[in-house]
């Protein structure tokens, strides 16, 4: 089957709009959320683009998430093309790129971490539990809009932190193992780890899900929900620990850093 290299020169036309859309999503998340929570303090409906005058809380979230989704996809593909190539063929797409340096990678963790601090600890520090008498943020209950928005954006930010941390651990452990032991012999490579760690990236997904739950843990703690604390802290710790442990096994997949395959094609595409 013939192969085709995606032109790398297209990366600015993907990366720049992608970053702008992600930034626009962050602005919309903040502006829309504050306006929606304080809507009762003004007369009349809201005047916000992409939503009607009397939106639901889901309507408020959708524009920001649409910007995050489209912007994230454009940024991801644009960054791959900036640092490497994408080859089409053999039933799937294979990316070969230059991995980020460990220090730059670690710095990127700070971006979603800062977003989580704003979405969860900052919001909770400006509220108190009790019967809501005003639509503002002075009172936060389990079913309040402020808690819902804090959980949505805080969970998303925490999941991104987890993905970046898991990917960083995976990278550092792999580099250390390669320097100490050299390339893995072919007979020691595992098809199971190839599928789990390289093809599906389940190790990073586990860390991401674990951090998502851990990132939500302050909400049930603030609301005094023992069951919620057990689920978020206990479940999050187990998932994050399992993910980090499996991240250290990436070398068994027999693949180098800086490569990835699309979900179509399967293992036969790599043969």
Coordinates of C-alpha atoms in Angstrom, one line a residue:
X1 CA 0.0 0.0 0.0
X2 CA 1.3 3.5 -0.9
X3 CA 2.3 5.9 1.8
X4 CA 1.9 9.7 1.9
X5 CA 3.7 12.2 4.1
X6 CA 1.4 15.0 5.4
X7 CA 3.1 18.4 4.4
X8 CA 4.8 19.7 7.5
X9 CA 4.7 23.3 6.3
X10 CA 1.0 23.4 7.2
X11 CA 1.7 23.5 10.9
X12 CA 1.4 27.3 11.5
X13 CA -2.1 27.2 10.0
X14 CA -3.1 24.6 12.5
X15 CA -1.1 25.5 15.6
X16 CA -1.8 29.2 15.7
X17 CA -5.6 29.0 15.3
X18 CA -5.6 26.1 17.7
X19 CA -3.8 28.1 20.5
X20 CA -6.1 31.0 19.9
X21 CA -9.2 28.8 20.2
X22 CA -8.0 27.2 23.4
X23 CA -7.3 30.7 24.8
X24 CA -10.7 31.9 23.7
X25 CA -12.2 28.8 25.4
X26 CA -10.5 29.7 28.7
X27 CA -11.8 33.3 28.5
X28 CA -15.3 32.1 27.7
X29 CA -15.2 29.6 30.6
X30 CA -14.3 32.4 33.0
X31 CA -16.6 35.1 31.7
X32 CA -19.6 33.0 31.0
X33 CA -19.4 31.2 34.4
X34 CA -19.2 34.4 36.4
X35 CA -22.0 36.1 34.4
X36 CA -24.2 33.0 34.8
X37 CA -23.6 32.6 38.5
X38 CA -24.3 36.3 39.1
X39 CA -27.2 36.5 36.7
X40 CA -29.7 37.3 39.5
X41 CA -27.9 40.5 40.4
X42 CA -28.8 42.1 37.1
X43 CA -32.1 42.9 35.5
X44 CA -33.0 41.0 32.3
X45 CA -31.2 38.2 30.6
X46 CA -27.6 37.6 29.7
X47 CA -26.0 39.2 26.7
X48 CA -23.4 36.6 25.7
X49 CA -22.4 35.3 22.3
X50 CA -23.4 31.8 21.3
X51 CA -26.1 31.4 24.0
X52 CA -29.6 32.8 24.4
X53 CA -30.6 35.3 27.1
X54 CA -31.7 32.7 29.6
X55 CA -29.3 29.7 29.2
X56 CA -29.1 26.6 31.3
X57 CA -25.8 25.7 32.9
X58 CA -25.1 23.2 30.2
X59 CA -25.6 25.9 27.5
X60 CA -23.0 28.0 29.4
X61 CA -20.4 25.2 29.3
X62 CA -20.9 24.2 25.6
X63 CA -19.2 27.2 23.8
X64 CA -16.1 26.9 25.9
X65 CA -15.9 23.1 25.5
X66 CA -16.4 23.5 21.7
X67 CA -13.5 25.9 21.6
X68 CA -11.4 23.5 23.7
X69 CA -12.2 20.5 21.5
X70 CA -11.5 22.1 18.1
X71 CA -8.6 24.2 19.4
X72 CA -7.1 21.2 21.1
X73 CA -7.3 19.0 18.0
X74 CA -5.7 21.8 15.8
X75 CA -3.0 22.4 18.4
X76 CA -2.2 18.7 18.8
X77 CA -1.9 18.1 15.0
X78 CA -0.1 21.4 14.4
X79 CA 2.5 20.7 17.1
X80 CA 3.1 17.2 15.7
X81 CA 3.8 18.6 12.3
X82 CA 6.0 21.3 13.8
X83 CA 8.2 18.8 15.5
X84 CA 8.0 15.9 13.0
X85 CA 5.9 14.3 10.3
X86 CA 2.7 12.3 9.9
X87 CA 2.8 9.4 7.4
X88 CA -0.5 8.1 6.0
X89 CA -0.7 4.5 4.8
X90 CA -0.8 0.9 5.8
X91 CA -4.3 1.5 7.1
X92 CA -3.5 4.2 9.7
X93 CA -1.5 7.3 10.4
X94 CA 1.9 7.2 12.1
X95 CA 3.4 10.3 13.7
X96 CA 7.2 10.5 14.1
X97 CA 8.3 13.6 16.0
X98 CA 10.9 15.1 18.3
X99 CA 9.8 14.7 21.9
X100 CA 9.7 17.7 24.2
X101 CA 12.6 18.2 26.6
X102 CA 11.9 17.1 30.1
X103 CA 12.1 20.7 31.5
X104 CA 9.8 22.1 28.9
X105 CA 7.4 19.2 29.5
X106 CA 7.4 19.8 33.2
X107 CA 6.7 23.5 32.7
X108 CA 3.6 22.7 30.7
X109 CA 2.2 20.9 33.8
X110 CA 2.0 24.3 35.4
X111 CA -0.6 25.6 32.9
X112 CA -3.5 23.3 33.7
X113 CA -2.4 23.2 37.3
X114 CA -3.0 27.0 37.5
X115 CA -6.4 26.5 35.9
X116 CA -7.3 23.9 38.5
X117 CA -6.3 26.2 41.3
X118 CA -8.6 28.9 40.0
X119 CA -11.5 26.5 39.2
X120 CA -11.5 24.6 42.5
X121 CA -9.6 26.0 45.5
X122 CA -10.1 29.7 44.5
X123 CA -13.9 29.2 44.0
X124 CA -14.3 27.2 47.2
X125 CA -12.3 29.8 49.2
X126 CA -14.9 32.5 48.1
X127 CA -17.9 30.5 49.2
X128 CA -19.5 28.9 52.2
X129 CA -22.0 26.1 52.7
X130 CA -25.6 26.8 53.6
X131 CA -29.0 27.6 52.2
X132 CA -28.5 29.8 49.2
X133 CA -30.2 33.1 49.6
X134 CA -28.6 34.9 46.7
X135 CA -27.5 33.7 43.2
X136 CA -23.9 34.9 43.9
X137 CA -21.0 32.8 45.1
X138 CA -21.4 33.5 48.8
X139 CA -23.3 30.2 49.3
X140 CA -22.3 27.0 47.6
X141 CA -24.4 23.9 47.8
X142 CA -24.0 20.5 46.2
X143 CA -26.6 21.3 43.5
X144 CA -25.5 24.9 42.9
X145 CA -24.4 26.1 39.5
X146 CA -21.0 27.3 41.0
X147 CA -20.2 23.8 42.3
X148 CA -21.2 22.3 38.9
X149 CA -19.0 24.7 36.9
X150 CA -16.1 24.3 39.4
X151 CA -16.3 20.5 39.0
X152 CA -16.5 20.6 35.2
X153 CA -13.6 22.9 34.6
X154 CA -11.6 21.7 37.7
X155 CA -12.0 18.1 36.5
X156 CA -10.9 18.9 33.0
X157 CA -7.8 20.8 34.3
X158 CA -6.9 18.0 36.7
X159 CA -7.2 15.4 33.9
X160 CA -4.8 17.4 31.8
X161 CA -2.4 17.7 34.7
X162 CA -2.5 13.9 35.0
X163 CA -2.0 13.3 31.3
X164 CA 1.1 15.5 31.3
X165 CA 2.5 14.0 34.5
X166 CA 2.0 10.5 33.3
X167 CA 3.6 11.3 30.0
X168 CA 6.5 12.9 31.7
X169 CA 7.1 9.9 34.0
X170 CA 6.8 7.6 31.0
X171 CA 9.5 9.6 29.2
X172 CA 11.9 10.0 32.1
X173 CA 11.7 6.3 33.0
X174 CA 12.2 5.2 29.4
X175 CA 15.2 7.4 28.9
X176 CA 16.8 6.2 32.2
X177 CA 16.2 2.5 31.3
X178 CA 17.6 3.0 27.8
X179 CA 20.7 4.7 29.1
X180 CA 21.3 2.0 31.7
X181 CA 20.4 -1.2 29.8
X182 CA 20.5 -0.2 26.1
X183 CA 17.8 -1.1 23.6
X184 CA 15.4 -3.8 24.6
X185 CA 16.2 -7.2 22.8
X186 CA 13.5 -8.2 20.3
X187 CA 12.6 -11.4 22.2
X188 CA 11.7 -9.3 25.3
X189 CA 9.2 -7.1 23.6
X190 CA 5.6 -7.6 24.5
X191 CA 2.7 -7.4 22.1
X192 CA 0.4 -6.8 25.1
X193 CA 2.4 -3.8 26.3
X194 CA 2.6 -2.6 22.7
X195 CA -1.2 -2.5 22.6
X196 CA -1.6 -1.1 26.2
X197 CA 1.2 1.4 26.4
X198 CA 2.0 2.4 22.9
X199 CA -1.1 2.0 20.8
X200 CA -3.9 2.9 23.2
X201 CA -1.8 4.9 25.7
X202 CA -3.9 3.3 28.5
X203 CA -1.2 4.1 31.1
X204 CA -1.5 7.8 30.5
X205 CA -5.3 7.6 30.5
X206 CA -5.2 5.9 33.9
X207 CA -3.1 8.6 35.4
X208 CA -5.4 11.2 33.8
X209 CA -8.5 9.6 35.2
X210 CA -6.9 9.3 38.6
X211 CA -5.9 12.9 38.7
X212 CA -9.4 13.9 37.5
X213 CA -10.9 12.2 40.6
X214 CA -8.2 13.6 42.9
X215 CA -8.8 17.1 41.4
X216 CA -12.5 16.9 42.4
X217 CA -11.7 15.7 45.9
X218 CA -11.9 19.3 47.4
X219 CA -15.6 19.6 46.4
X220 CA -17.0 16.7 48.6
X221 CA -14.5 17.7 51.3
X222 CA -15.9 21.3 51.2
X223 CA -19.5 20.0 51.2
X224 CA -18.9 17.4 54.0
X225 CA -19.6 14.3 51.9
X226 CA -17.8 11.4 53.3
X227 CA -18.8 9.1 50.5
X228 CA -17.6 11.6 47.9
X229 CA -14.3 11.9 49.6
X230 CA -13.8 8.2 49.6
X231 CA -14.7 7.9 46.0
X232 CA -12.5 10.8 44.7
X233 CA -9.5 10.3 47.0
X234 CA -9.6 6.5 47.1
X235 CA -10.5 5.9 43.5
X236 CA -8.2 8.6 42.2
X237 CA -5.2 7.4 44.2
X238 CA -5.7 3.8 42.9
X239 CA -6.1 4.8 39.3
X240 CA -3.2 7.3 39.4
X241 CA -0.9 4.8 41.1
X242 CA -1.8 2.1 38.6
X243 CA -1.2 4.4 35.7
X244 CA 2.1 5.6 37.0
X245 CA 3.3 2.1 37.5
X246 CA 2.3 1.0 34.0
X247 CA 4.0 4.2 32.6
X248 CA 7.3 2.7 33.7
X249 CA 6.7 -0.4 31.5
X250 CA 6.6 1.5 28.2
X251 CA 10.0 0.1 27.2
X252 CA 8.4 -3.4 27.0
X253 CA 6.4 -2.1 24.1
X254 CA 9.5 -2.1 22.0
X255 CA 8.8 1.4 20.5
X256 CA 10.9 4.5 20.8
X257 CA 9.7 7.8 22.2
X258 CA 8.4 10.3 19.7
X259 CA 6.1 8.0 17.7
X260 CA 2.5 7.3 17.8
X261 CA -0.2 5.5 15.7
X262 CA -3.8 6.3 15.0
X263 CA -6.5 4.0 16.3
X264 CA -7.2 2.6 12.8
X265 CA -5.1 -0.2 11.3
X266 CA -4.1 -2.0 14.5
X267 CA -0.9 -3.9 15.1
X268 CA -0.7 -5.2 11.6
X269 CA -0.1 -1.7 10.4
X270 CA 3.2 -1.7 12.3
X271 CA 4.4 -5.0 11.0

